[in-house]
mmCIF file of C-alpha atoms in Angstrom:
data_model
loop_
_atom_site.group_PDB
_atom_site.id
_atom_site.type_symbol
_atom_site.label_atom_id
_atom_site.label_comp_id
_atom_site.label_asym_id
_atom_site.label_seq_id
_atom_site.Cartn_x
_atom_site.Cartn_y
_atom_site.Cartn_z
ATOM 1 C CA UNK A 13 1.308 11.571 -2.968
ATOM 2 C CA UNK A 14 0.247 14.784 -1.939
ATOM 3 C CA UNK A 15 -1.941 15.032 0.993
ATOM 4 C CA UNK A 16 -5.443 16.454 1.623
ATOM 5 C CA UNK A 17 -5.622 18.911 4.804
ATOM 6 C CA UNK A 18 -6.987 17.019 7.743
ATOM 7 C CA UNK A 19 -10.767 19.278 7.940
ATOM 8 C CA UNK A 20 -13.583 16.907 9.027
ATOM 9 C CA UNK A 21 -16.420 17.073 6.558
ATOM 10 C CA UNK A 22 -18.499 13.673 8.300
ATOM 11 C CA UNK A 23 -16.677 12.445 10.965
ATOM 12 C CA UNK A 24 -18.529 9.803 12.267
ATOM 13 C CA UNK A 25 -18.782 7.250 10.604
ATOM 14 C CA UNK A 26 -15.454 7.407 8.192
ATOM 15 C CA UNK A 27 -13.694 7.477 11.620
ATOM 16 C CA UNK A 28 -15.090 4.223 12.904
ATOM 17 C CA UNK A 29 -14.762 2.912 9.230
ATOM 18 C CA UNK A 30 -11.116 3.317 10.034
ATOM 19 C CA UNK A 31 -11.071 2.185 13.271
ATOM 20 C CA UNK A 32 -12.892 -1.508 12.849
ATOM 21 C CA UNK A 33 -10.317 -1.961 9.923
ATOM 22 C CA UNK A 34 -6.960 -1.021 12.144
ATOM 23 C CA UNK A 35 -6.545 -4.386 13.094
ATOM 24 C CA UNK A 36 -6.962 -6.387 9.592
ATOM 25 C CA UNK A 37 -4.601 -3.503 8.036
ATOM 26 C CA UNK A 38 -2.296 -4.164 10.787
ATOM 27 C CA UNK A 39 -2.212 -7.902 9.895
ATOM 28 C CA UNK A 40 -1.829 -7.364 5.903
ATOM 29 C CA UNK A 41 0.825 -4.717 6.382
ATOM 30 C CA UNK A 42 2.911 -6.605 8.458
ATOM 31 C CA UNK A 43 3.422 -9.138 5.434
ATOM 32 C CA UNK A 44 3.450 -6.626 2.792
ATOM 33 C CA UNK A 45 6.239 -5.392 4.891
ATOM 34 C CA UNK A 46 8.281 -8.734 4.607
ATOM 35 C CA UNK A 47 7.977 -9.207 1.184
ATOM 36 C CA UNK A 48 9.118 -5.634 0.387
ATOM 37 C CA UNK A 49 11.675 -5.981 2.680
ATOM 38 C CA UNK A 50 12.955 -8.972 0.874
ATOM 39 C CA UNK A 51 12.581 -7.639 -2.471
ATOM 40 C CA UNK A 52 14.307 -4.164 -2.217
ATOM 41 C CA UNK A 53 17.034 -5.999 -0.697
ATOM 42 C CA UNK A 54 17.320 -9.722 -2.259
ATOM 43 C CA UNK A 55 20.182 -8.455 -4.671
ATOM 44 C CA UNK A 56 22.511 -8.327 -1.550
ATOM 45 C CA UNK A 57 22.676 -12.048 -1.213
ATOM 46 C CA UNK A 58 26.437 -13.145 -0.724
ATOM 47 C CA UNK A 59 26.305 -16.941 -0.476
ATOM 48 C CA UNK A 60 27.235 -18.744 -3.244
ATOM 49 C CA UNK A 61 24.039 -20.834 -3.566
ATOM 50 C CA UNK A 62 21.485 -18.284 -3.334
ATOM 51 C CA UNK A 63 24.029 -15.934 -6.048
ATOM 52 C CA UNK A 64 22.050 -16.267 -9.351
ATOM 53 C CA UNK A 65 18.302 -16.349 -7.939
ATOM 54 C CA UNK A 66 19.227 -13.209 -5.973
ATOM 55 C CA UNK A 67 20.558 -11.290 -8.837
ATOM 56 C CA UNK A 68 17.714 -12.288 -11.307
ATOM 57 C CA UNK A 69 15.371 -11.121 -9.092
ATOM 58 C CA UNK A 70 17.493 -8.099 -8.872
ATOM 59 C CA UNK A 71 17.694 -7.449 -12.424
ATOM 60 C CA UNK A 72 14.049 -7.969 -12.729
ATOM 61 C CA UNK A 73 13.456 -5.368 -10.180
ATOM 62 C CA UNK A 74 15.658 -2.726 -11.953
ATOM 63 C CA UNK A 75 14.055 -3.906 -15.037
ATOM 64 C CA UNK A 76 10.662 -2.201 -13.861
ATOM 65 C CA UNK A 77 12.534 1.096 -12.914
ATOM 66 C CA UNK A 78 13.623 1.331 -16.459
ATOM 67 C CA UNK A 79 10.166 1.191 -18.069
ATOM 68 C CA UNK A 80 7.946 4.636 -18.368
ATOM 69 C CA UNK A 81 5.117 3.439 -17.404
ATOM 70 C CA UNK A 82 3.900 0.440 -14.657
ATOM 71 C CA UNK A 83 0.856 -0.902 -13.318
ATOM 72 C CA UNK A 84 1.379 -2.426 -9.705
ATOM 73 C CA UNK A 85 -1.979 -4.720 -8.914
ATOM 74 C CA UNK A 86 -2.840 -6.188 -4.912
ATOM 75 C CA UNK A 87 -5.371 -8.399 -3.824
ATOM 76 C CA UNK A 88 -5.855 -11.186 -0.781
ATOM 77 C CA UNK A 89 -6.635 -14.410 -2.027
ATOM 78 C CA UNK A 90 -8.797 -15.744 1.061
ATOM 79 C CA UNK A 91 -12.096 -16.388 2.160
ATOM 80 C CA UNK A 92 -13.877 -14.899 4.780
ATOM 81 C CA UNK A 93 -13.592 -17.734 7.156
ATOM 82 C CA UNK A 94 -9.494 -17.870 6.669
ATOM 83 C CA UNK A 95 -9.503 -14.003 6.997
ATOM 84 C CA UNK A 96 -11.130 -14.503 10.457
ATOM 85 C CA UNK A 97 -8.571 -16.968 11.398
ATOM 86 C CA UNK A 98 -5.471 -15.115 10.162
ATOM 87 C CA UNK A 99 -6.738 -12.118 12.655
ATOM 88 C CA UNK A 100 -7.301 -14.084 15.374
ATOM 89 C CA UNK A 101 -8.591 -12.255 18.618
ATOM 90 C CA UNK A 102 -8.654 -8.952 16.190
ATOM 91 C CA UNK A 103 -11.436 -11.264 14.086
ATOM 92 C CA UNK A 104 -13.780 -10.040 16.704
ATOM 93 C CA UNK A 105 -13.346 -6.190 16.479
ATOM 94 C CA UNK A 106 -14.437 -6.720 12.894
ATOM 95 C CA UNK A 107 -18.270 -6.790 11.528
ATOM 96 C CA UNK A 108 -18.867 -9.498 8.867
ATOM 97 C CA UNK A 109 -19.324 -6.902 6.284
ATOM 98 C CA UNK A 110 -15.568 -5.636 6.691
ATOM 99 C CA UNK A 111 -14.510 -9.330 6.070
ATOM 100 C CA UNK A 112 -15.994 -9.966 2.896
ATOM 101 C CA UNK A 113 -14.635 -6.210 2.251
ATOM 102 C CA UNK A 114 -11.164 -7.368 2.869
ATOM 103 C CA UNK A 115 -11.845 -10.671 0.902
ATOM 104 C CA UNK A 116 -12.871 -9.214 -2.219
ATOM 105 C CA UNK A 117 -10.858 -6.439 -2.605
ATOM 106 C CA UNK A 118 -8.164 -5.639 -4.711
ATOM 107 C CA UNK A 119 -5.902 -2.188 -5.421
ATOM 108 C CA UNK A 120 -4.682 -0.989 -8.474
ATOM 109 C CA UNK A 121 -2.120 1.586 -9.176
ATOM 110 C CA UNK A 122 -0.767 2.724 -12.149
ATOM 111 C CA UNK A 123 1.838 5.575 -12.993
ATOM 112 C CA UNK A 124 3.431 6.825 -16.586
ATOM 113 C CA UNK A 125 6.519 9.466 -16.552
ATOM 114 C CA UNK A 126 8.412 10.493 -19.254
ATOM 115 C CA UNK A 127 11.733 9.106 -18.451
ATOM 116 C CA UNK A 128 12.650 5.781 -17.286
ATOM 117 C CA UNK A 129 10.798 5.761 -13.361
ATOM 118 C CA UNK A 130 14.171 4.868 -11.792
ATOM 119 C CA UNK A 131 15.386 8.291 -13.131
ATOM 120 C CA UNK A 132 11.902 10.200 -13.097
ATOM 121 C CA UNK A 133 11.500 13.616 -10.651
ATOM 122 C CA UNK A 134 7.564 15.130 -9.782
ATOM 123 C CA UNK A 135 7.960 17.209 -12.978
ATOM 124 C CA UNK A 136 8.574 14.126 -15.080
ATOM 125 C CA UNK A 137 5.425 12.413 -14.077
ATOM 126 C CA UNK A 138 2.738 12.317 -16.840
ATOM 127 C CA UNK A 139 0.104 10.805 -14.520
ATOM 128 C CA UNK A 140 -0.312 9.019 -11.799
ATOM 129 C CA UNK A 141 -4.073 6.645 -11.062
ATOM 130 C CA UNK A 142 -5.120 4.143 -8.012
ATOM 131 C CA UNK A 143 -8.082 2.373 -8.083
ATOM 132 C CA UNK A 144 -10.245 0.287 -5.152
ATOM 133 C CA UNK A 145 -12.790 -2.231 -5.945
ATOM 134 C CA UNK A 146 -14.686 -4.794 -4.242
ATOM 135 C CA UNK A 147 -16.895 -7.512 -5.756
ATOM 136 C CA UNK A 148 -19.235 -5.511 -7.040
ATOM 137 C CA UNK A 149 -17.594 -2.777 -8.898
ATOM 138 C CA UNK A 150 -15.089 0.286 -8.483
ATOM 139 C CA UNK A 151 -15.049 1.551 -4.521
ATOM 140 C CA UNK A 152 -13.040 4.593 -5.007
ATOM 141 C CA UNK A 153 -10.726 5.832 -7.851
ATOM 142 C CA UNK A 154 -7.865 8.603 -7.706
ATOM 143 C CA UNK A 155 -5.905 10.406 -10.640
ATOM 144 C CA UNK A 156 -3.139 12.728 -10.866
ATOM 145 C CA UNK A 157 -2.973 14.291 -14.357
ATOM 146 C CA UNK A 158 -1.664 17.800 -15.255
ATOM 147 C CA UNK A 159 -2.169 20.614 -12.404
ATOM 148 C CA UNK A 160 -5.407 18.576 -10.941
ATOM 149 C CA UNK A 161 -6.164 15.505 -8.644
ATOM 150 C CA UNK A 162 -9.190 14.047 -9.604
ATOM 151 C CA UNK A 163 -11.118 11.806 -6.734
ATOM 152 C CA UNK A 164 -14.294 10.005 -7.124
ATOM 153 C CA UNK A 165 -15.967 7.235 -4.313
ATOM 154 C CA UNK A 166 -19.152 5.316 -4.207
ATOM 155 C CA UNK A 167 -20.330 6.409 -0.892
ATOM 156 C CA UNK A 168 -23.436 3.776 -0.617
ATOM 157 C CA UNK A 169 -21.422 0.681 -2.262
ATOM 158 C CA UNK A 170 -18.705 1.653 0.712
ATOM 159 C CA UNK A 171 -20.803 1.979 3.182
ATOM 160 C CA UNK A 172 -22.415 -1.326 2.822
ATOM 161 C CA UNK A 173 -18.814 -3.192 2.422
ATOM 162 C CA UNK A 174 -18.026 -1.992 5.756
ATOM 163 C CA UNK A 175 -21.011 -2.409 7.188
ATOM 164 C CA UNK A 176 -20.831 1.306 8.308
ATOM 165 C CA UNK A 177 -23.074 4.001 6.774
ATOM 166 C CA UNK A 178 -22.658 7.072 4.944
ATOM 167 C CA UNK A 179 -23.864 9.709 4.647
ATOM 168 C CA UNK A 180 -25.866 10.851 1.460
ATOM 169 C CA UNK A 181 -25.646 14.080 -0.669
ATOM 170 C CA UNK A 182 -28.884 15.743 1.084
ATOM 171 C CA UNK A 183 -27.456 15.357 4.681
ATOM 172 C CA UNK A 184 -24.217 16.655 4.615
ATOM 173 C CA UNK A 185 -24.014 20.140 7.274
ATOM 174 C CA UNK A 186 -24.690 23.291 6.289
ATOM 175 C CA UNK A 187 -21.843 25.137 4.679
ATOM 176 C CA UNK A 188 -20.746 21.363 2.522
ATOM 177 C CA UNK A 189 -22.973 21.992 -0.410
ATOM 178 C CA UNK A 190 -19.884 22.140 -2.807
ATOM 179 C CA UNK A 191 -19.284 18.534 -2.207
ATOM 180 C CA UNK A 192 -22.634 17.026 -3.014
ATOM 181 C CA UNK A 193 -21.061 15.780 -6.624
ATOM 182 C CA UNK A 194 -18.473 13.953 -4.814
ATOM 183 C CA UNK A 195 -21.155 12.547 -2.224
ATOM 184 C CA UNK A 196 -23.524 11.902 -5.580
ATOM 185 C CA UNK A 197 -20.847 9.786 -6.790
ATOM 186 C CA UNK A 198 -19.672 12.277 -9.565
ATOM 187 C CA UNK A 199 -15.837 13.295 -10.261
ATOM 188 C CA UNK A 200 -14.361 16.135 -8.044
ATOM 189 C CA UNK A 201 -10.931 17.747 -9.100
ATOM 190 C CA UNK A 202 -8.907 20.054 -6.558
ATOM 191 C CA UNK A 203 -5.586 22.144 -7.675
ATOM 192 C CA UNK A 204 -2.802 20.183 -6.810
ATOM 193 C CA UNK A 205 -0.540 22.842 -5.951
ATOM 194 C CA UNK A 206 -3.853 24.591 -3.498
ATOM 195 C CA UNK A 207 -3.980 21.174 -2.086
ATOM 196 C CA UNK A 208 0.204 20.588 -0.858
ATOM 197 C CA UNK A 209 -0.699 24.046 0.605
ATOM 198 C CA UNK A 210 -3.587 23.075 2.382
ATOM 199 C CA UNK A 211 -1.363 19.891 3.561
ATOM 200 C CA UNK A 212 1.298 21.761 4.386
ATOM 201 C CA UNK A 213 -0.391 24.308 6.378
ATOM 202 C CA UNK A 214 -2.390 21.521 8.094
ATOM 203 C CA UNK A 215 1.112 19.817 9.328
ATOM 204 C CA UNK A 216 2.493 23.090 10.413
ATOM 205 C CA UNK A 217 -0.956 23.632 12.469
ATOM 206 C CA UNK A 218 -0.739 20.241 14.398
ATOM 207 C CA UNK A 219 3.137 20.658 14.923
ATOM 208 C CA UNK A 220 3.852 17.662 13.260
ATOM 209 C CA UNK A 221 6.132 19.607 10.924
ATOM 210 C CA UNK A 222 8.680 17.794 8.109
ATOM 211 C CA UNK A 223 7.999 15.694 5.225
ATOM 212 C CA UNK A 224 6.661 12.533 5.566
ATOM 213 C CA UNK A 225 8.662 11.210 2.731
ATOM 214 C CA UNK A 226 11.704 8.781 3.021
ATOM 215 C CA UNK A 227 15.022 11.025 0.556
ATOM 216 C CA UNK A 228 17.307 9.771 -1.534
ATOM 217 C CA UNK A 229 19.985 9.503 0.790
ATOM 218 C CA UNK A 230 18.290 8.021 3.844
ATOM 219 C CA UNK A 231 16.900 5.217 1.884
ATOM 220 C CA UNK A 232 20.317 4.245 0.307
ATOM 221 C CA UNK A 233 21.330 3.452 4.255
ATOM 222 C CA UNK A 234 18.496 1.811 4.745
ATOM 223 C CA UNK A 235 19.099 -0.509 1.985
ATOM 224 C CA UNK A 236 23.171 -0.611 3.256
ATOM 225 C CA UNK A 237 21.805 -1.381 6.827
ATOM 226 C CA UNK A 238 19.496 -4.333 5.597
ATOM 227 C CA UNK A 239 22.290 -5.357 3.315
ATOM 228 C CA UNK A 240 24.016 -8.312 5.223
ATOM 229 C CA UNK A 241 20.876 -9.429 7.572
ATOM 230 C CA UNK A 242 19.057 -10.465 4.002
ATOM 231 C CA UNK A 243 22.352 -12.583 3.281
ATOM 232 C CA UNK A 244 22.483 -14.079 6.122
ATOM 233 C CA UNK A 245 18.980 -15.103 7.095
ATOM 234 C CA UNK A 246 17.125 -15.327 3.494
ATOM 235 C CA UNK A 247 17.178 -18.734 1.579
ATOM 236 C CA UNK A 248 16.705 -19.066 -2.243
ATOM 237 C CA UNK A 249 15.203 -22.024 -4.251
ATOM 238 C CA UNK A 250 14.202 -22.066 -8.087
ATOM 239 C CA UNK A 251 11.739 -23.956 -9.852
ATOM 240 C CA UNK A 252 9.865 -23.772 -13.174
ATOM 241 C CA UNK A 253 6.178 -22.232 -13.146
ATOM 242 C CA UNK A 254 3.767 -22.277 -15.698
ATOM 243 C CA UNK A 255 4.098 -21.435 -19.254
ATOM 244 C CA UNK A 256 7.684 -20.817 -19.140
ATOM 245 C CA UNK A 257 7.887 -18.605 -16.048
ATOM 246 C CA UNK A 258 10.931 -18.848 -13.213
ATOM 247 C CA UNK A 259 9.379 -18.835 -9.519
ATOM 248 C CA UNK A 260 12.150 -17.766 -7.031
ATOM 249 C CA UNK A 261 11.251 -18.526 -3.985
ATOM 250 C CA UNK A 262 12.480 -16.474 -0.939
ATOM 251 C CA UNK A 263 12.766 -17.918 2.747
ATOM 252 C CA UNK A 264 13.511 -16.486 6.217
ATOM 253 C CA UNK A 265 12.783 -16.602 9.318
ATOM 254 C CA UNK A 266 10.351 -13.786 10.178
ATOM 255 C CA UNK A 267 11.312 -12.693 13.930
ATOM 256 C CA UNK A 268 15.092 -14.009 12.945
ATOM 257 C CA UNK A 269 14.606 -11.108 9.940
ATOM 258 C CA UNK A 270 13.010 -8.608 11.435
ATOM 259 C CA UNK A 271 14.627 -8.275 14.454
ATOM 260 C CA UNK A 272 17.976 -8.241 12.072
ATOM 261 C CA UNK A 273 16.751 -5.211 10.013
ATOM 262 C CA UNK A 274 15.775 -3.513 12.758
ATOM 263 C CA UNK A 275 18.972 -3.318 14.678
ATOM 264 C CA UNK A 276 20.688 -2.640 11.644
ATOM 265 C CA UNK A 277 18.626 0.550 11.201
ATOM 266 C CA UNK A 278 18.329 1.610 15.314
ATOM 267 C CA UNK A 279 21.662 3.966 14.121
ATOM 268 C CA UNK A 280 19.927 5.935 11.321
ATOM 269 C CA UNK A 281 16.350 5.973 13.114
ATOM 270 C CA UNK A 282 16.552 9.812 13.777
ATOM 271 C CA UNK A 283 17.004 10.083 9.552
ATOM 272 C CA UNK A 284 13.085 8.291 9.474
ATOM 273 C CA UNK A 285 10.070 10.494 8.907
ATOM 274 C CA UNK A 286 7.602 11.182 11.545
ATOM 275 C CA UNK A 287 5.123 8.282 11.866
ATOM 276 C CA UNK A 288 8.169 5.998 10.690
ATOM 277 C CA UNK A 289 9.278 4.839 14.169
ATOM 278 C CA UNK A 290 10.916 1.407 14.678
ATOM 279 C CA UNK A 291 9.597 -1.388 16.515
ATOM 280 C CA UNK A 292 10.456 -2.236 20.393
ATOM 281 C CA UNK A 293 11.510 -4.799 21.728
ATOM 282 C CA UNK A 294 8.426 -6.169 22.588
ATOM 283 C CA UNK A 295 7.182 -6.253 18.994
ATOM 284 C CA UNK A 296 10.053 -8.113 18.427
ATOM 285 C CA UNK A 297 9.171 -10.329 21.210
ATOM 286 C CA UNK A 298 5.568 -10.743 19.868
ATOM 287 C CA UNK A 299 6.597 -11.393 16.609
ATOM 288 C CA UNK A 300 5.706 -14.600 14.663
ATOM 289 C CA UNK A 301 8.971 -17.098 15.210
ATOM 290 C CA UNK A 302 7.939 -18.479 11.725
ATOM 291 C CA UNK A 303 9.418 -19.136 9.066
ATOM 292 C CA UNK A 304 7.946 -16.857 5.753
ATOM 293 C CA UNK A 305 8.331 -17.914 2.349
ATOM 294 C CA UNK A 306 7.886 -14.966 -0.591
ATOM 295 C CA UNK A 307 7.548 -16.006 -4.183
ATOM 296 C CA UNK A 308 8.628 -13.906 -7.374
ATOM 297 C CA UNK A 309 7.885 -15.284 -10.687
ATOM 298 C CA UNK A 310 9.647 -14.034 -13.941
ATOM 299 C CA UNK A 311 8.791 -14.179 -17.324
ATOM 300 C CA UNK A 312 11.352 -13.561 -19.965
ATOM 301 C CA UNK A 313 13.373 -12.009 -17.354
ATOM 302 C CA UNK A 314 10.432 -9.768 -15.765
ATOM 303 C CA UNK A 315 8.604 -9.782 -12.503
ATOM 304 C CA UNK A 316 5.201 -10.340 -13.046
ATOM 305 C CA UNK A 317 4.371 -11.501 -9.485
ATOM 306 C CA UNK A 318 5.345 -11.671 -5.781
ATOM 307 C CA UNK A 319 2.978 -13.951 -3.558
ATOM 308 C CA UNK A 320 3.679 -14.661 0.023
ATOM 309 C CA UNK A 321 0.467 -16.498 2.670
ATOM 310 C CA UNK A 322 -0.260 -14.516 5.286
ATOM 311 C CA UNK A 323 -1.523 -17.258 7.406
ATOM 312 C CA UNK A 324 1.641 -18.279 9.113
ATOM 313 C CA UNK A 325 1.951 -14.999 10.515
ATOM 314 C CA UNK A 326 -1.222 -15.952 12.374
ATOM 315 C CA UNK A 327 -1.018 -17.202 15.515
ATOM 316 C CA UNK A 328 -3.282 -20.767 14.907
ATOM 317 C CA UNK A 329 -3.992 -20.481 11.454
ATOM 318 C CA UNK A 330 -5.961 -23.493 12.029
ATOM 319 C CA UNK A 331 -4.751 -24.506 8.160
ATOM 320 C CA UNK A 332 -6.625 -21.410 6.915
ATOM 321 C CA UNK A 333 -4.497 -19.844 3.622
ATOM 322 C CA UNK A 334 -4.777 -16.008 2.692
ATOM 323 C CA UNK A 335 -2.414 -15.648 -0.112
ATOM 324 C CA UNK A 336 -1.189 -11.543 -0.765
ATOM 325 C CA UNK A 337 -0.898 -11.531 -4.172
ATOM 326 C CA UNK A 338 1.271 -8.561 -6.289
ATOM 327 C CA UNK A 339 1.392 -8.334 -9.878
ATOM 328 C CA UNK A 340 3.199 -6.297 -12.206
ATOM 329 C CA UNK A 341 2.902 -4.627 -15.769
ATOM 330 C CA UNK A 342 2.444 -1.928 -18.011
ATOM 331 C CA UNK A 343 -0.245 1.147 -17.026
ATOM 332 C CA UNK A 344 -2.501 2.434 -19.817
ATOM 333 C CA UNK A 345 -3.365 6.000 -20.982
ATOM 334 C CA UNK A 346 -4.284 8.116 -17.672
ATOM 335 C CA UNK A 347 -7.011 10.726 -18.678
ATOM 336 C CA UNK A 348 -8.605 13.673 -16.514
ATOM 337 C CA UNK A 349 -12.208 12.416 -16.276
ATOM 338 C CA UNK A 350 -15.075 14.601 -18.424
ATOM 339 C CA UNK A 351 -17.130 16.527 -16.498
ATOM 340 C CA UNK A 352 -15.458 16.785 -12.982
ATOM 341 C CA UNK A 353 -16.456 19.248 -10.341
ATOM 342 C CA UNK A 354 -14.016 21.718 -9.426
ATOM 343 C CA UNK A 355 -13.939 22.463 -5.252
ATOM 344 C CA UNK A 356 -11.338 24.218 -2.842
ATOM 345 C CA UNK A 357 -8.337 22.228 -1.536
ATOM 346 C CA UNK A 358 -9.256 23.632 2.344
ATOM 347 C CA UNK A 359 -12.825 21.941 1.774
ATOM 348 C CA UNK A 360 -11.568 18.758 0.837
ATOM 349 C CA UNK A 361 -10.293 16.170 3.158
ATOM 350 C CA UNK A 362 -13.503 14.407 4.619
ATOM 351 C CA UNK A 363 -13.334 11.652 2.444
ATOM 352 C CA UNK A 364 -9.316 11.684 1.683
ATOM 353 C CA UNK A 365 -8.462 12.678 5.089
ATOM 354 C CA UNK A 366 -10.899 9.837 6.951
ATOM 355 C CA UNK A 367 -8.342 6.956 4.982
ATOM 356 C CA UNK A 368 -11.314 5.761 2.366
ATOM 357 C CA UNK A 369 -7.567 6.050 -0.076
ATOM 358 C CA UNK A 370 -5.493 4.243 2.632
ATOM 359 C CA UNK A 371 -7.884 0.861 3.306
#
């Protein structure tokens, strides 16, 4: 996605926003990251035994590449009190109110192209949406459709879910006027093309400099490097599910795996973007020496769902359960919204740039 330049419109309190929710991120990512890792590499398996489960999954996985259109769904089953005990020490960096944030949250992303996605480029995308809700209704909502992103965020309904205020329309600085829709809760729309500029020239300002993205090329050796360490350390069972579904279940060690992939990719580490850098040995130390179990369930042949509990990643879970839960289908129409304010990419970037996209 393209990026918004990084221009501080309200600092204050998006920062700390972002800053009381760095440690429960930290936690969820790190099992995202092990289920991804085990699904963009489970076709590799070489054993005998774990053969057929590895390549259905497989074939389920290209399956979605050669659809037009997908909509990719993520939410954490858990309550509040299980959240707290997956984080741990972290639990006390975080208010209440960013608990029941993380709790009832869920993230929805859809995309349609016209060619198969495996084979689509940028031009072949028709549009692209995410979506954020809580409990009580839609957070924040994004769209990519034609020459315009179109951004929208309930600034109160936030602020209350992370127990952090916002500002309102009527006290943002002198000189911010254009963005009172956006802080009214109204539909903004920046030029896409103005806005990679604005990214672009914010990069080359901070000396950060390349593209953030992961080509082609590097991320066949990726998937070459991780090859062998998935065959080796991932287990595969099969059972039936509910109305007809397959659920394949994937099992590894997680230290065991991770510490695997990562020496398989310490050659090509200079290939990784900026940001991208691998893991020392003392994260490898610190890592859970636990054994993680991802699900994927298939209907008719396609993946509909990947679920793996977060809890044993915690350090007492204390039998608390915090299932990640991914589902899988097809995305609707994506429409520009009626009525959205046009503004200038170089005064966007409060919102964007202060992560409300990335929680």
């Amino acid at each position: 996605m393209r990026q918004a330049m990084r221009r501080t419109v309200v600092r204050t309190p998006m920062e700390r926003a972002s800053a009381l929710g760095a440690p429960l991120a930290r936690r969820a990512c790190t099992g995202v990251g092990c289920a991804a890792a085990v699904l963009a590499t489970v076709a590799a398996c070489g054993t005998v035994q774990n053969l057929t489960a590895g390549q259905k999954v497989d074939s389920a996985v290209e399956r979605l590449g050669e659809q037009k259109s997908l909509a990719f769904g993520m939410r954490l089953d858990a309550d509040p009190d299980d959240l707290t005990a997956l984080m741990g020490e972290d639990g006390e960096e975080v208010p209440p109110e960013m608990v029941e944030f993380a709790t009832g949250l869920s993230v929805d992303v859809s995309v349609t192209s016209k060619k198969p996605l495996a084979e689509s480029g940028e031009k072949d995308v028709v549009g692209v949406g995410m979506k954020i809700s809580g409990d009580d209704g839609v957070l924040t909502e994004y769209r990519l459709v034609g020459d315009y992103m179109y951004y929208r965020v309930d600034m109160e309904a936030m602020g209350e879910a992370m127990g952090v205020p916002f500002p309102t329309a009527d006290e943002l600085p002198e000189g911010q006027e254009h963005l009172n829709p956006l802080f009214e809760g109204g539909w903004v729309k920046i030029d896409t093309d103005a806005l990679k500029k604005a990214g672009e020239d914010s990069r080359a300002g901070s000396g950060s400099g390349g593209s953030d993205e992961i080509d082609a090329k590097t991320q066949k050796k990726i998937l070459d490097a991780v090859q062998g360490v998935v065959a080796r350390e991932v287990d595969f069972k099969t059972k039936h599910g509910k109305d007809g579904a397959e659920v394949i279940t994937a099992k590894a060690n997680f230290r065991d795996l991770l510490t695997g992939i990562v020496d398989k990719l310490q050659p090509i580490e200079d290939d990784l973007p900026p940001g991208a850098e691998l893991p020392t040995s003392k994260d490898m130390k610190d890592a859970p020496n636990k054994n993680v179990a991802v699900d994927f369930t298939l209907k008719n042949g396609d993946l509909t769902r990947i679920e793996t509990d977060l809890a044993v990643l915690a350090d007492d879970p204390k039998g608390a359960k915090a299932p990640l839960v991914l589902t899988f289908g097809k995305a609707g129409a994506i429409t520009a919204p009626k009525g959205a304010s046009e503004i200038p990419a170089d005064g966007f970037g409060g919102p964007l740039g202060g992560g409300m996209l990335g929680i």
